[in-house]
Every structure is written in C-alpha cells, then in structure tokens.
PDB file of C-alpha atoms and ligand atoms in Angstrom:
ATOM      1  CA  UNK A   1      35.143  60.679 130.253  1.00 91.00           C
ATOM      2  CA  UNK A   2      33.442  57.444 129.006  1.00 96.00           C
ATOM      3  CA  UNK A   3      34.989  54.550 130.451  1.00 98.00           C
ATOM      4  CA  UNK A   4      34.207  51.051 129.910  1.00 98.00           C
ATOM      5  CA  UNK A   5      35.663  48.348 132.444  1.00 98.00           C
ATOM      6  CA  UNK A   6      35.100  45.149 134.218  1.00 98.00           C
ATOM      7  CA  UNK A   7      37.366  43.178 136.557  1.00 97.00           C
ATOM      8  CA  UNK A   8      37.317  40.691 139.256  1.00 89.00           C
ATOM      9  CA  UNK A   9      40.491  40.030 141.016  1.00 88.00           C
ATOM     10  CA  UNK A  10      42.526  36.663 140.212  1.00 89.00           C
ATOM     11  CA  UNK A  11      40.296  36.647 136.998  1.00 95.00           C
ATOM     12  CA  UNK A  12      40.363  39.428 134.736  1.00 97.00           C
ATOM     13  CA  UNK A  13      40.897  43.079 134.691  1.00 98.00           C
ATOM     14  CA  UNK A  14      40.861  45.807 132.210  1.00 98.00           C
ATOM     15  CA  UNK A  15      39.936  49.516 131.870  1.00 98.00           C
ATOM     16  CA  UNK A  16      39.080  51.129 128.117  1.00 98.00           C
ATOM     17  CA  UNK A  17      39.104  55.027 128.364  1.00 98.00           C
ATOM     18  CA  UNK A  18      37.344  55.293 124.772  1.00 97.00           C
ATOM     19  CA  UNK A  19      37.677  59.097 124.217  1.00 96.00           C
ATOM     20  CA  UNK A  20      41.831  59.011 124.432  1.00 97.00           C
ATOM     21  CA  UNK A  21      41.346  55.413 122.636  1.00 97.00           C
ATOM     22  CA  UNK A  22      43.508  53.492 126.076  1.00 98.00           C
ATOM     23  CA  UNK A  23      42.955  50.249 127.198  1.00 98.00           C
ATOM     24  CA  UNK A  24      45.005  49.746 131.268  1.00 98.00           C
ATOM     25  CA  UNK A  25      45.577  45.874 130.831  1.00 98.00           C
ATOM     26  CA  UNK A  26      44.024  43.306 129.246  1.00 98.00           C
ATOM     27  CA  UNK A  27      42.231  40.510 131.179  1.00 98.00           C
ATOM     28  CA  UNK A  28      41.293  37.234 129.782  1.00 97.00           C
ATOM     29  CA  UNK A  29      37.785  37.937 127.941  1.00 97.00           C
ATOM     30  CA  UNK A  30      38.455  41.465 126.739  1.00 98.00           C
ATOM     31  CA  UNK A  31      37.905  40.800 123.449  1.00 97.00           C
ATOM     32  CA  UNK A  32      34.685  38.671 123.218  1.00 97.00           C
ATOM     33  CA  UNK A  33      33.267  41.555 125.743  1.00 98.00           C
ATOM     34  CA  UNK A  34      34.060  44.669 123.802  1.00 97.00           C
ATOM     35  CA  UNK A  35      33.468  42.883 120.359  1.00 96.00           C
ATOM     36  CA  UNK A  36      33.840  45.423 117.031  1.00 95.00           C
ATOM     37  CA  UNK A  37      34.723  48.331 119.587  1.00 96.00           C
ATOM     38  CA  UNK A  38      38.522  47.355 119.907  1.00 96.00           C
ATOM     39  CA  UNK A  39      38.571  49.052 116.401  1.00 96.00           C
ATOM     40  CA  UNK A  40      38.819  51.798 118.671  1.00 96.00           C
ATOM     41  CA  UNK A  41      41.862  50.722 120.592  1.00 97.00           C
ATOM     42  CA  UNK A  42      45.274  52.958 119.783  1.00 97.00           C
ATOM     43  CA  UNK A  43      47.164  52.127 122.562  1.00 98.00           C
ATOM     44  CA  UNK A  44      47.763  49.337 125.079  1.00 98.00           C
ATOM     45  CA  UNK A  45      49.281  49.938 128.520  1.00 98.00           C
ATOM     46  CA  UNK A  46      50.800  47.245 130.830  1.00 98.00           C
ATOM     47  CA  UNK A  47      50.702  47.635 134.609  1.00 98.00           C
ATOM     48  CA  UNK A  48      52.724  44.087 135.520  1.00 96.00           C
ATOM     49  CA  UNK A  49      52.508  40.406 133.644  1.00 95.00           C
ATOM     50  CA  UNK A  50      50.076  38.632 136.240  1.00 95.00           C
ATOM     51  CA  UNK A  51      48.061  36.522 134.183  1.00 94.00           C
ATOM     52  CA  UNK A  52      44.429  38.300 135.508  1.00 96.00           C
ATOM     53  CA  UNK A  53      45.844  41.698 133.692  1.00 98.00           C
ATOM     54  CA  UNK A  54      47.587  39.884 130.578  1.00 96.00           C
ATOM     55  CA  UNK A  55      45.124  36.974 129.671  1.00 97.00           C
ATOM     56  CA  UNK A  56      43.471  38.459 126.895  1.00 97.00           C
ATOM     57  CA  UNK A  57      46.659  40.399 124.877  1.00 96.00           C
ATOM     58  CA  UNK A  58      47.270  37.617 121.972  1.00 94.00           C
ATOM     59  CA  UNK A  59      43.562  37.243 121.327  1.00 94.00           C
ATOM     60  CA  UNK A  60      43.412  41.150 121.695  1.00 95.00           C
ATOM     61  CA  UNK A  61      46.729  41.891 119.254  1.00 94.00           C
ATOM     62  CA  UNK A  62      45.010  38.851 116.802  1.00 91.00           C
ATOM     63  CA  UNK A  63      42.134  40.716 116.257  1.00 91.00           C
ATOM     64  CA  UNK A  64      43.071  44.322 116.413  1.00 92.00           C
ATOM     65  CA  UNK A  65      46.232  44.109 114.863  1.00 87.00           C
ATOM     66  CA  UNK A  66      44.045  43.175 111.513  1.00 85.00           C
ATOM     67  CA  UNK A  67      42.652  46.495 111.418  1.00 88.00           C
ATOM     68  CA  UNK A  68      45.949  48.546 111.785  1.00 89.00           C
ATOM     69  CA  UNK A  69      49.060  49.945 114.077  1.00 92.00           C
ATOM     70  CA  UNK A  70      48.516  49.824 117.774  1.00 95.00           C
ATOM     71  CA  UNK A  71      51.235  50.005 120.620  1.00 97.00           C
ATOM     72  CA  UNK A  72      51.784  48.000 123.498  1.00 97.00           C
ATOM     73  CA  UNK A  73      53.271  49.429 126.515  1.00 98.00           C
ATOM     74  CA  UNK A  74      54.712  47.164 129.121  1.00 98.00           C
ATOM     75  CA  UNK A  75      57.602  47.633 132.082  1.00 97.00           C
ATOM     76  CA  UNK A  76      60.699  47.174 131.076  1.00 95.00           C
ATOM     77  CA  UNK A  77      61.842  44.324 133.665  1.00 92.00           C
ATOM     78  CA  UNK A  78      59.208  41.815 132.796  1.00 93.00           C
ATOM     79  CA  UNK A  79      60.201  39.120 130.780  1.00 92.00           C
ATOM     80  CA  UNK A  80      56.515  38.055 130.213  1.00 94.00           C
ATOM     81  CA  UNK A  81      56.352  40.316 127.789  1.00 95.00           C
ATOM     82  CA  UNK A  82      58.960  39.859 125.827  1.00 94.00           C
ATOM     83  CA  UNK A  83      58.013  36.332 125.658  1.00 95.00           C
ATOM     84  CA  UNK A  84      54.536  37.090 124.472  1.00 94.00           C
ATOM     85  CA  UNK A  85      55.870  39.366 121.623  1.00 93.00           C
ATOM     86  CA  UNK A  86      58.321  37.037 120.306  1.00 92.00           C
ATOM     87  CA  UNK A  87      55.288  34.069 120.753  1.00 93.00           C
ATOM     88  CA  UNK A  88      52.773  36.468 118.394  1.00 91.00           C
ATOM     89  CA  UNK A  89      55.865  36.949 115.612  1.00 88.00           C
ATOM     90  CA  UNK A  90      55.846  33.672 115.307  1.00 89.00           C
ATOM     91  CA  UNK A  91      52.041  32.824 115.812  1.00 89.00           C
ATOM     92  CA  UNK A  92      50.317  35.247 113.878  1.00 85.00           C
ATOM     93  CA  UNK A  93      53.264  37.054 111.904  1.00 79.00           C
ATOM     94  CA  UNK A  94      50.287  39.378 109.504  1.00 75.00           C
ATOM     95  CA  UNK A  95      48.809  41.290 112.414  1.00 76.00           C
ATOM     96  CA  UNK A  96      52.333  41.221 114.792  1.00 74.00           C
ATOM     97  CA  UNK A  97      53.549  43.103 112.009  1.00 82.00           C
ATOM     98  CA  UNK A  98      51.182  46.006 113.111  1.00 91.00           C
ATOM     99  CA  UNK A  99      51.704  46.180 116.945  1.00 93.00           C
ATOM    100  CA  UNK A 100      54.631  47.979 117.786  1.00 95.00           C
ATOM    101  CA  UNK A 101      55.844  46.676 121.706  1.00 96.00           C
ATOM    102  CA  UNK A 102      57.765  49.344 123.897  1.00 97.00           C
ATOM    103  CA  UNK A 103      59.309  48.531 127.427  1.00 97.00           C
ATOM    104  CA  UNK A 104      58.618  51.720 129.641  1.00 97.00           C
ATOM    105  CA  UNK A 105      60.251  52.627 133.367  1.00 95.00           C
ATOM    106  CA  UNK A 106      59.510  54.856 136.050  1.00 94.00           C
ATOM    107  CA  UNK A 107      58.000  58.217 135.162  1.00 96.00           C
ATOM    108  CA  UNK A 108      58.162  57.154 130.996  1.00 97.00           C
ATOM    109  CA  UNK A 109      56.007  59.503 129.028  1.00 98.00           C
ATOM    110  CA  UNK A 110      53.839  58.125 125.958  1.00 98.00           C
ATOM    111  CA  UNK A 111      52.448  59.689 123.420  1.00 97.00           C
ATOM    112  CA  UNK A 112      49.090  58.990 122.232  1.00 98.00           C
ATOM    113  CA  UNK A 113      48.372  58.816 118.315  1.00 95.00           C
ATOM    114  CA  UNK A 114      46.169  62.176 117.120  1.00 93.00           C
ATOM    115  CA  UNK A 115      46.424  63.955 121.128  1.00 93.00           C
ATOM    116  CA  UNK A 116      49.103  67.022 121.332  1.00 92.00           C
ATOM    117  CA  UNK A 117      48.209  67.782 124.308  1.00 96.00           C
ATOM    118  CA  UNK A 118      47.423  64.633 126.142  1.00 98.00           C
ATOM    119  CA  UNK A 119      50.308  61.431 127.397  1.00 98.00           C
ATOM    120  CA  UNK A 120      50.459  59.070 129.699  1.00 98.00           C
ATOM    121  CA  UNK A 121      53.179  58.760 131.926  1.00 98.00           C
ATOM    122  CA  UNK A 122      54.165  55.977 134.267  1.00 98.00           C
ATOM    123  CA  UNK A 123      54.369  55.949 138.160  1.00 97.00           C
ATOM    124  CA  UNK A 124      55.968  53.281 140.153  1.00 95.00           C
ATOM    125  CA  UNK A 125      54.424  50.855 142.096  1.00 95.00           C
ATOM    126  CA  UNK A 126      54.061  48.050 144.868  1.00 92.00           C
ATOM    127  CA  UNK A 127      53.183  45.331 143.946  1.00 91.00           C
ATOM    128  CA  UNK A 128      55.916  42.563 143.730  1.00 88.00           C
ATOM    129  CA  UNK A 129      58.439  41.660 146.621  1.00 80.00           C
ATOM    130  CA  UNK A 130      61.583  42.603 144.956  1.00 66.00           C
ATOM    131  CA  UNK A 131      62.191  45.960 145.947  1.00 57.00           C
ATOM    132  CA  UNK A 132      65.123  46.402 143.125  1.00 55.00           C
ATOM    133  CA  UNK A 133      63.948  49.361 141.107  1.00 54.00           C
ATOM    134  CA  UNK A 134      66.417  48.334 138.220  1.00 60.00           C
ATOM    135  CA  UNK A 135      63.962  46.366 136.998  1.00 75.00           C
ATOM    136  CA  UNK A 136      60.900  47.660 136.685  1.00 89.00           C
ATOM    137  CA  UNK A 137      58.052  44.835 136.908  1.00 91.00           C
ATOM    138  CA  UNK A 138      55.106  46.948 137.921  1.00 94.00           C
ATOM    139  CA  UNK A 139      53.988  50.459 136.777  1.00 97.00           C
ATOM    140  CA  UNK A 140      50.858  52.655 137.066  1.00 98.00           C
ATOM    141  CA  UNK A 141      49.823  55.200 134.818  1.00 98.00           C
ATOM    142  CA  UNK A 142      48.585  58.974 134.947  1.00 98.00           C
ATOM    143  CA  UNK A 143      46.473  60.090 131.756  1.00 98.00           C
ATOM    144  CA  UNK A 144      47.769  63.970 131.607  1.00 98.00           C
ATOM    145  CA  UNK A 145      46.522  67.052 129.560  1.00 98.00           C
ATOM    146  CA  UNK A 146      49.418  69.936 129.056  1.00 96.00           C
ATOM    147  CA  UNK A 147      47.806  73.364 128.638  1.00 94.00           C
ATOM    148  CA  UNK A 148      49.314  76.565 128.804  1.00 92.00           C
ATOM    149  CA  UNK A 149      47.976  79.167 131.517  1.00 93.00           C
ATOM    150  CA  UNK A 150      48.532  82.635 132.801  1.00 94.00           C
ATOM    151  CA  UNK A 151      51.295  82.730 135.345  1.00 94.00           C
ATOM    152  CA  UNK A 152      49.941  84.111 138.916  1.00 92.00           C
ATOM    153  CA  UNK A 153      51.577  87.507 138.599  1.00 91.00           C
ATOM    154  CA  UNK A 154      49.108  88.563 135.724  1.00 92.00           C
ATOM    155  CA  UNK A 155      46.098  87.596 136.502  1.00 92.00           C
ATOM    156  CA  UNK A 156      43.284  90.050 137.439  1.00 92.00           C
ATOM    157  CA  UNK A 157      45.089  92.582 134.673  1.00 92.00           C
ATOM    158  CA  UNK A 158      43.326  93.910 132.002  1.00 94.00           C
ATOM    159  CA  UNK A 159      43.667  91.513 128.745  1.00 93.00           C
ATOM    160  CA  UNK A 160      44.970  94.631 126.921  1.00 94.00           C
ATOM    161  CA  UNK A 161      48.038  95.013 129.105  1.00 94.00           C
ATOM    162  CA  UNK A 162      48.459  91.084 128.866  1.00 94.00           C
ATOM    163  CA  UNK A 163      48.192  91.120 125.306  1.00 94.00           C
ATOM    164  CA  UNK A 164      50.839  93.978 125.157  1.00 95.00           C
ATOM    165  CA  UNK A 165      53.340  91.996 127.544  1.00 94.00           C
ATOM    166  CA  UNK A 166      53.356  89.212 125.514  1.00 93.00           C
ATOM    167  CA  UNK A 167      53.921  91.045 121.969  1.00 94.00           C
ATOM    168  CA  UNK A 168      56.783  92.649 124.033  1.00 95.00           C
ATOM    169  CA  UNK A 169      58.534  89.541 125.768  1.00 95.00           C
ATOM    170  CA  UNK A 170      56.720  86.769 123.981  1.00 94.00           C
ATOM    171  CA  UNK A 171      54.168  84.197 124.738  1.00 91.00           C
ATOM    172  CA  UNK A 172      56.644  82.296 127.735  1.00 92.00           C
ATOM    173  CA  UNK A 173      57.065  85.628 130.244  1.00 93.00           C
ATOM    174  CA  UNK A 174      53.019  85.441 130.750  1.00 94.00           C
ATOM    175  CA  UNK A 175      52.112  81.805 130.115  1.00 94.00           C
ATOM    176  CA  UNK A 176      53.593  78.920 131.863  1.00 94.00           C
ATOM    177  CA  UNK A 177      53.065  75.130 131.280  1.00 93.00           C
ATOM    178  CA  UNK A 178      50.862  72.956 133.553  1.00 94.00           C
ATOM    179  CA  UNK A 179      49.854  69.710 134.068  1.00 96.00           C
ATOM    180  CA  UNK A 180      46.182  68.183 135.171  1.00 96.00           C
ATOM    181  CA  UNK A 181      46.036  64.735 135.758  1.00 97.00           C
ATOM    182  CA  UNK A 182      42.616  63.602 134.260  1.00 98.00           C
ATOM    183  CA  UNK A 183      42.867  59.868 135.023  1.00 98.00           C
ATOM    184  CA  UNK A 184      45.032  57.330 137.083  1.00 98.00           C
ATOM    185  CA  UNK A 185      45.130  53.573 137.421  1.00 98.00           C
ATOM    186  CA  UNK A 186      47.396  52.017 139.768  1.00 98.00           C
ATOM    187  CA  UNK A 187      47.014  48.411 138.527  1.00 97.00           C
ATOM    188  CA  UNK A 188      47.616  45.819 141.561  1.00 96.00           C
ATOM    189  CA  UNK A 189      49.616  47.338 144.315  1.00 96.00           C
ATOM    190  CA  UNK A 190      50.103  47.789 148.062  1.00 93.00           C
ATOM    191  CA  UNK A 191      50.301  51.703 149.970  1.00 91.00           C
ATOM    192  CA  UNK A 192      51.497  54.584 147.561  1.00 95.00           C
ATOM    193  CA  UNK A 193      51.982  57.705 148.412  1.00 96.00           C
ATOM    194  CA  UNK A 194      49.100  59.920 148.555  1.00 97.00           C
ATOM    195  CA  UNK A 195      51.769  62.602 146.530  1.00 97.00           C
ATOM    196  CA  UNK A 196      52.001  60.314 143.347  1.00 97.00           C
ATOM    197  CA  UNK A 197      48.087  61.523 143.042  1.00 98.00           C
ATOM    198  CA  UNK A 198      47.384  64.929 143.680  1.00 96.00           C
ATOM    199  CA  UNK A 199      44.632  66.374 142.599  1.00 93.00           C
ATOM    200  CA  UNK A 200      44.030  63.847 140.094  1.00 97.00           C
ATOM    201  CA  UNK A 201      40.565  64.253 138.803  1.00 98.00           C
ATOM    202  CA  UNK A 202      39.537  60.228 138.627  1.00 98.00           C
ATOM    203  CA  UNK A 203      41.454  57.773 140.251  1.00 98.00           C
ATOM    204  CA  UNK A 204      41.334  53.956 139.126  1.00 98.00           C
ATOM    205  CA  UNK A 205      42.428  52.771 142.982  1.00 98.00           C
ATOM    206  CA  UNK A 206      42.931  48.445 142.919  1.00 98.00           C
ATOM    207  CA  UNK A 207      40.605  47.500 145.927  1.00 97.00           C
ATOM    208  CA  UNK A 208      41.084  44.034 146.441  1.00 96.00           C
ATOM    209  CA  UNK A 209      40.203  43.946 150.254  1.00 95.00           C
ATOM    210  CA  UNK A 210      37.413  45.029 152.015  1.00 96.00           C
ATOM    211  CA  UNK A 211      39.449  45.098 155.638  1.00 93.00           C
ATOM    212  CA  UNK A 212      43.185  44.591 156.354  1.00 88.00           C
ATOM    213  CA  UNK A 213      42.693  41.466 157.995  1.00 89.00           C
ATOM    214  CA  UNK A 214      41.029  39.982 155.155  1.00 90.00           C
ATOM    215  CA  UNK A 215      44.441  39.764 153.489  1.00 83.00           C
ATOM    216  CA  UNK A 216      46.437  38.128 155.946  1.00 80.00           C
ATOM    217  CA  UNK A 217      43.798  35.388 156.435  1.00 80.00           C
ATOM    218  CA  UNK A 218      44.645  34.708 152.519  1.00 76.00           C
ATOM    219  CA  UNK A 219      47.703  33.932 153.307  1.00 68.00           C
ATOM    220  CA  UNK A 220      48.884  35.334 150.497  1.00 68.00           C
ATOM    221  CA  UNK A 221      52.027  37.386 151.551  1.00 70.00           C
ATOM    222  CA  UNK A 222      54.114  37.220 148.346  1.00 75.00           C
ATOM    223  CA  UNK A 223      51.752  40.102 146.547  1.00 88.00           C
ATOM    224  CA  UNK A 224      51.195  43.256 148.047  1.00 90.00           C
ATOM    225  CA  UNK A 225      47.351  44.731 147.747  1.00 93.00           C
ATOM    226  CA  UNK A 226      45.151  47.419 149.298  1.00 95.00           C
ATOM    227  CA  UNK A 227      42.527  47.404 151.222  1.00 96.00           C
ATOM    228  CA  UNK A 228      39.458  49.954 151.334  1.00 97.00           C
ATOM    229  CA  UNK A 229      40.493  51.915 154.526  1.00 97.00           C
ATOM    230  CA  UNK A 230      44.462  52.562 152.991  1.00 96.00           C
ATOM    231  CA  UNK A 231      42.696  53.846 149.659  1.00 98.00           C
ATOM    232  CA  UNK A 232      40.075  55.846 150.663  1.00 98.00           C
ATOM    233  CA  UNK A 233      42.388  57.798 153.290  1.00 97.00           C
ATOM    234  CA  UNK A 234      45.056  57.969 150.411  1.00 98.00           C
ATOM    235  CA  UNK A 235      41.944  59.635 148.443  1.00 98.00           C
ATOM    236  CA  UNK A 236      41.251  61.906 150.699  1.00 98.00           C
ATOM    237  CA  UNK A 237      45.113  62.740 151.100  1.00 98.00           C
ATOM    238  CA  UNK A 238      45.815  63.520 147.652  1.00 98.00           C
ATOM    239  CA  UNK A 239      42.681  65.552 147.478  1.00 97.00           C
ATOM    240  CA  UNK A 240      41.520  63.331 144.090  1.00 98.00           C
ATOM    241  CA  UNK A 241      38.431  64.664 142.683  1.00 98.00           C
ATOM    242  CA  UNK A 242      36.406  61.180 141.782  1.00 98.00           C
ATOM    243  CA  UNK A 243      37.202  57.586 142.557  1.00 98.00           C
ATOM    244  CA  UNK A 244      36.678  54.254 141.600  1.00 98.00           C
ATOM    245  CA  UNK A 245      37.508  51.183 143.209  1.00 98.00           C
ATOM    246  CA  UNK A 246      37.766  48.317 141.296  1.00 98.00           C
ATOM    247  CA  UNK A 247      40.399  45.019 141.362  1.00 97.00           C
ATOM    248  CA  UNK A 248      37.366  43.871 144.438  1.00 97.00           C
ATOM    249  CA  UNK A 249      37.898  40.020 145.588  1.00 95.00           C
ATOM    250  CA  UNK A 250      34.926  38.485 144.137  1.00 94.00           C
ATOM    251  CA  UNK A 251      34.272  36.917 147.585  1.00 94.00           C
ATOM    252  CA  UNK A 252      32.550  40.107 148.691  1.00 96.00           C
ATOM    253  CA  UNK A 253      28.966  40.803 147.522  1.00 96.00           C
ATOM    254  CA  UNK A 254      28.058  44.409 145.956  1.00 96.00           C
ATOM    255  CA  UNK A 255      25.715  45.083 149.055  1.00 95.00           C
ATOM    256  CA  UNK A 256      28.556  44.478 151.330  1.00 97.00           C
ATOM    257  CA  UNK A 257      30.723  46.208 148.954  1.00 97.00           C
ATOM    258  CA  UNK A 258      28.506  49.562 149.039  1.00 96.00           C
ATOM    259  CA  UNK A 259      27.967  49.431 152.646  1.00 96.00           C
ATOM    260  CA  UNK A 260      31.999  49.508 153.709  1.00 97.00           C
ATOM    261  CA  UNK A 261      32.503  52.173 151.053  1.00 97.00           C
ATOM    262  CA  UNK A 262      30.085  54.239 152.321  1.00 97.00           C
ATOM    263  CA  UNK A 263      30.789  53.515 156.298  1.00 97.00           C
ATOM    264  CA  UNK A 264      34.382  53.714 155.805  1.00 97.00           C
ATOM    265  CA  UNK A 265      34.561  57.091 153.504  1.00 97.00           C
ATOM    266  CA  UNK A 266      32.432  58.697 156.768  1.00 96.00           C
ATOM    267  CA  UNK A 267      34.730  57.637 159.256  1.00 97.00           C
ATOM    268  CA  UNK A 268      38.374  58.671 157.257  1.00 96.00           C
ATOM    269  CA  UNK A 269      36.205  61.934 156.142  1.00 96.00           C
ATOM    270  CA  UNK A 270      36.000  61.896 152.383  1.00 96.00           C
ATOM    271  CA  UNK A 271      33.026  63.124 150.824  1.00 94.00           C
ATOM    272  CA  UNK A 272      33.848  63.272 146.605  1.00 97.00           C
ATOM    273  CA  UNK A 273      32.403  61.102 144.633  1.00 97.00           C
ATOM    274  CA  UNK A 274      32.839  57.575 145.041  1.00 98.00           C
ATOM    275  CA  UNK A 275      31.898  54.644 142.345  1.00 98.00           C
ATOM    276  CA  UNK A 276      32.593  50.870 142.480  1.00 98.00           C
ATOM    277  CA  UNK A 277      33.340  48.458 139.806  1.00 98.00           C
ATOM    278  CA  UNK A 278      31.582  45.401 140.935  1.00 97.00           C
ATOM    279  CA  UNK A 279      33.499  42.744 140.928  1.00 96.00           C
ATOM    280  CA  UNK A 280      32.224  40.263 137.573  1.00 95.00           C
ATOM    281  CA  UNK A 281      30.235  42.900 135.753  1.00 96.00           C
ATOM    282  CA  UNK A 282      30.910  44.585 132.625  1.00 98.00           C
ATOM    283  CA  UNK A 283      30.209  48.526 132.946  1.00 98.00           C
ATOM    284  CA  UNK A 284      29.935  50.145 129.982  1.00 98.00           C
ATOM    285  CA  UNK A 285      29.813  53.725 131.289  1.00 98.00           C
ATOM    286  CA  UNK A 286      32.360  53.613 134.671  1.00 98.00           C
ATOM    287  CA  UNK A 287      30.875  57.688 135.173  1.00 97.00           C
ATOM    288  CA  UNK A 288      27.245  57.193 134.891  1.00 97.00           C
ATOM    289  CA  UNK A 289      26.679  54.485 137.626  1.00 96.00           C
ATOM    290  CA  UNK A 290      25.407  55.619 140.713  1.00 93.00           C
ATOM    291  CA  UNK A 291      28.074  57.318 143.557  1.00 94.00           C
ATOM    292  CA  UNK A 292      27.519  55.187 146.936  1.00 93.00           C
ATOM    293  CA  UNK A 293      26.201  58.488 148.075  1.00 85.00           C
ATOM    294  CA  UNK A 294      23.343  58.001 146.305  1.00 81.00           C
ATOM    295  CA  UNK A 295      20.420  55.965 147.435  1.00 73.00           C
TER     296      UNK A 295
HETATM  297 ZN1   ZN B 301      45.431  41.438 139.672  1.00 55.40          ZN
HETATM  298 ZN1   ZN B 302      48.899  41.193 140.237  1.00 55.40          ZN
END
C-alpha cells in the first residue's frame, strides 16, 4: 500500500494512504508538501483537535474543496471542529459548499467513495484526561476490507460438492463474512489494548518517546503518549504483521531512533517488520524505506 507521510510531534502530523484516497489528520504544511496530489484526497479522518494534527485543514478544504466533494471525519465531542466548519462557511463559502463534515464515535463505520468492500471504522483511544466516553474527543481508525470466505467446515472438499451445497442452501450456508484489517493509525494516545489490533497487517503506532522516563521529565502529565517499549510489546501482542512508528519527539536523532528500535524489538521478542517515520521528513513511500532490520 503506498503511503505518503511525515510528522514530527508538537509540529505536524499526517498520513495519506493514496490507493483508498485517506488522509489520518492534517498537520500544518500538508498542503504545500503534497502540492497537485490532494486532487487525490476523498476522504479526511480526524483522530482529536490538537493543533499538530489539525493545522493544515482550512488551507487543505481551500484548495481541495475547488476540485470537488470530499468528507471530513472528526469525533463527535470536539468542539474544534465544529468551530472550524462553521469558520470555512463563512471564510470561503464556494469550496465549504463541497466538504461535507460528519462527527463519528466509538466503533463508527465510514464508507469510502468508489470501495464496496473497503471502510474505516473508528476505535477509541487515550489520549485526553477526561475519561467520560460520552464525549468522544479522540478516535483511531482501522482501514478494513470485507470479503466473503469458505466457512471451516468445507474446506478441503471437492469444489463440485461446494458448488452443489450452495445451489442447494444458497451462497450464506458455505460462505461467511470476514474482516482483515489492512491498516491502523492510532493518532496520539497512551496504552491500548493489544486486542483493538489483532492481526492488523500495518500498524501506524504514535511513538513519541524513546523511554518511559523521557515523558515524565517533560513534565507534561495532562496528555497521555507512548513510548517505544509499550508499542513494540503491544505489536508483538496483537501479532500485527508490519509497523511503523511515527508521532517521534523531534529531540531524538534517527541514529538514536534506529538503534532503540532495533535493541528494544530484540529484547520484547518481535521480529516483523519494523519502519520509522523520522521525525521532520517527508516520506513519500512509508513501505519502501528500509526495515531497521536491515543494514
Ligand atoms: Zn500530536
Ligand atoms: Zn495530541
């Protein structure tokens, strides 16, 4: 899946998965870096309103919104957003016109324009103090593909005898319905558990700190974060198939960066592939920079 990113914690932070045409956020900058390609942008999703993740909407909506509909996702307790949308009515009421805004909760599906068989749906997360789930402030979001497959029972028959059993009791006795998450991005948040990301095949995991203690000696308390130890052992838990860490404090440097990923995935015992987003640099293709297996 071609992915094109860049983020730096505090700063800016956004993810464009340009095959199912989804940009996760929308840091300050997004625009002037991706240039004529947000012609390719169908759908917008919102993890929380923190102004690294939300800097770059208007000039994003300005722009796009000239070249036809897009929606913008967003959790349904934050007032940020409504704010913004009722700011772009009124500041730029030809291309508002074309963005359609929709407030989403826990476990919300989403449809994506031209996909049957793809959606998004939203996972909660951890990421401001309130712990009132009434009002949803911070999501994640799963990428999913729906496909139909033989149930257990019949597999290994002959495809005659299946094709016979279905003409008899129809297409739902043999086939069931099941689920593969293809992507997740957990936007800014602290522990999850490892069950909200089973086998996903790439996980987006926020990385902001290298080691635990780095945090606390921030003194910031208000915002929960991870830390490289918590999501590699969550990686391993869930039994993801790829990873990339990104959301890094830009007060580590990529060597250090690389060296605690590959130290710390040894000693919690996860071996898939691992890639970083570095914090400050654009990447235009997430999947085709190096694993920190590789020399
Ligand atoms: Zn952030
Ligand atoms: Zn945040």
């Amino acid at each position: 899946m071609k992915i094109i990113a860049y983020s730096s914690a505090m700063f800016s932070t956004w993810i464009f998965s340009d095959p199912y045409q989804v940009m996760f956020d929308a840091g300050d900058g997004v625009t002037a870096m991706l240039q004529h390609k947000i012609r390719r942008i169908r759908t917008i999703v919102m993890t929380h309103a923190h102004r690294d993740h939300l800097g770059g909407l208007l000039q994003l909506l300005n722009l796009r919104g000239g070249w036809g509909a897009l929606d913008v996702y967003y959790p349904e307790g934050s007032g940020a957003f409504i704010a913004l949308k009722e700011f772009t009515a009124r500041f730029d009421a030809l291309t508002a016109g074309t963005v359609g805004w929709h407030p989403v909760g826990i476990g919300s599906e989403i449809p994506l324009p031209g996909k049957r068989d793809v959606f998004l749906r939203t996972f909660p997360t951890r990421h401001y103090p309130e712990s009132d789930s009434r009002a949803v402030r911070t999501l994640g979001y799963h990428l999913i593909e729906r496909r139909m497959k033989l149930k257990e029972a019949f597999r290994g028959l002959p495809q005659e005898e299946i094709d016979a059993l279905r003409r008899r009791d129809g297409k739902d006795f043999v086939l069931e319905e099941v689920e593969s998450r293809l992507l997740s991005v957990t936007g800014d948040t602290g522990p999850l558990d490892a069950g909200i990301f089973q086998d996903s095949r790439l996980l987006f995991h926020e990385t902001t700190f290298l080691l635990p203690k780095d945090q606390a000696e921030t003194g910031e308390r208000a915002h929960e974060h991870s830390n490289l130890p918590h999501v590699l052992a969550l990686a391993r838990d869930a039994g993801v198939k790829s990873l990339v860490l990104y959301h890094i404090s830009t007060r580590y440097k990529p060597d250090e960066i690389r060296e605690a990923a590959r130290e710390t995935a040894a000693a919690v015992g996860l071996s898939i592939p691992i890639r970083i987003l570095m914090p400050g640099i654009l990447t235009w293709d997430m999947m085709a920079e190096p694993d920190i297996a590789s020399p």
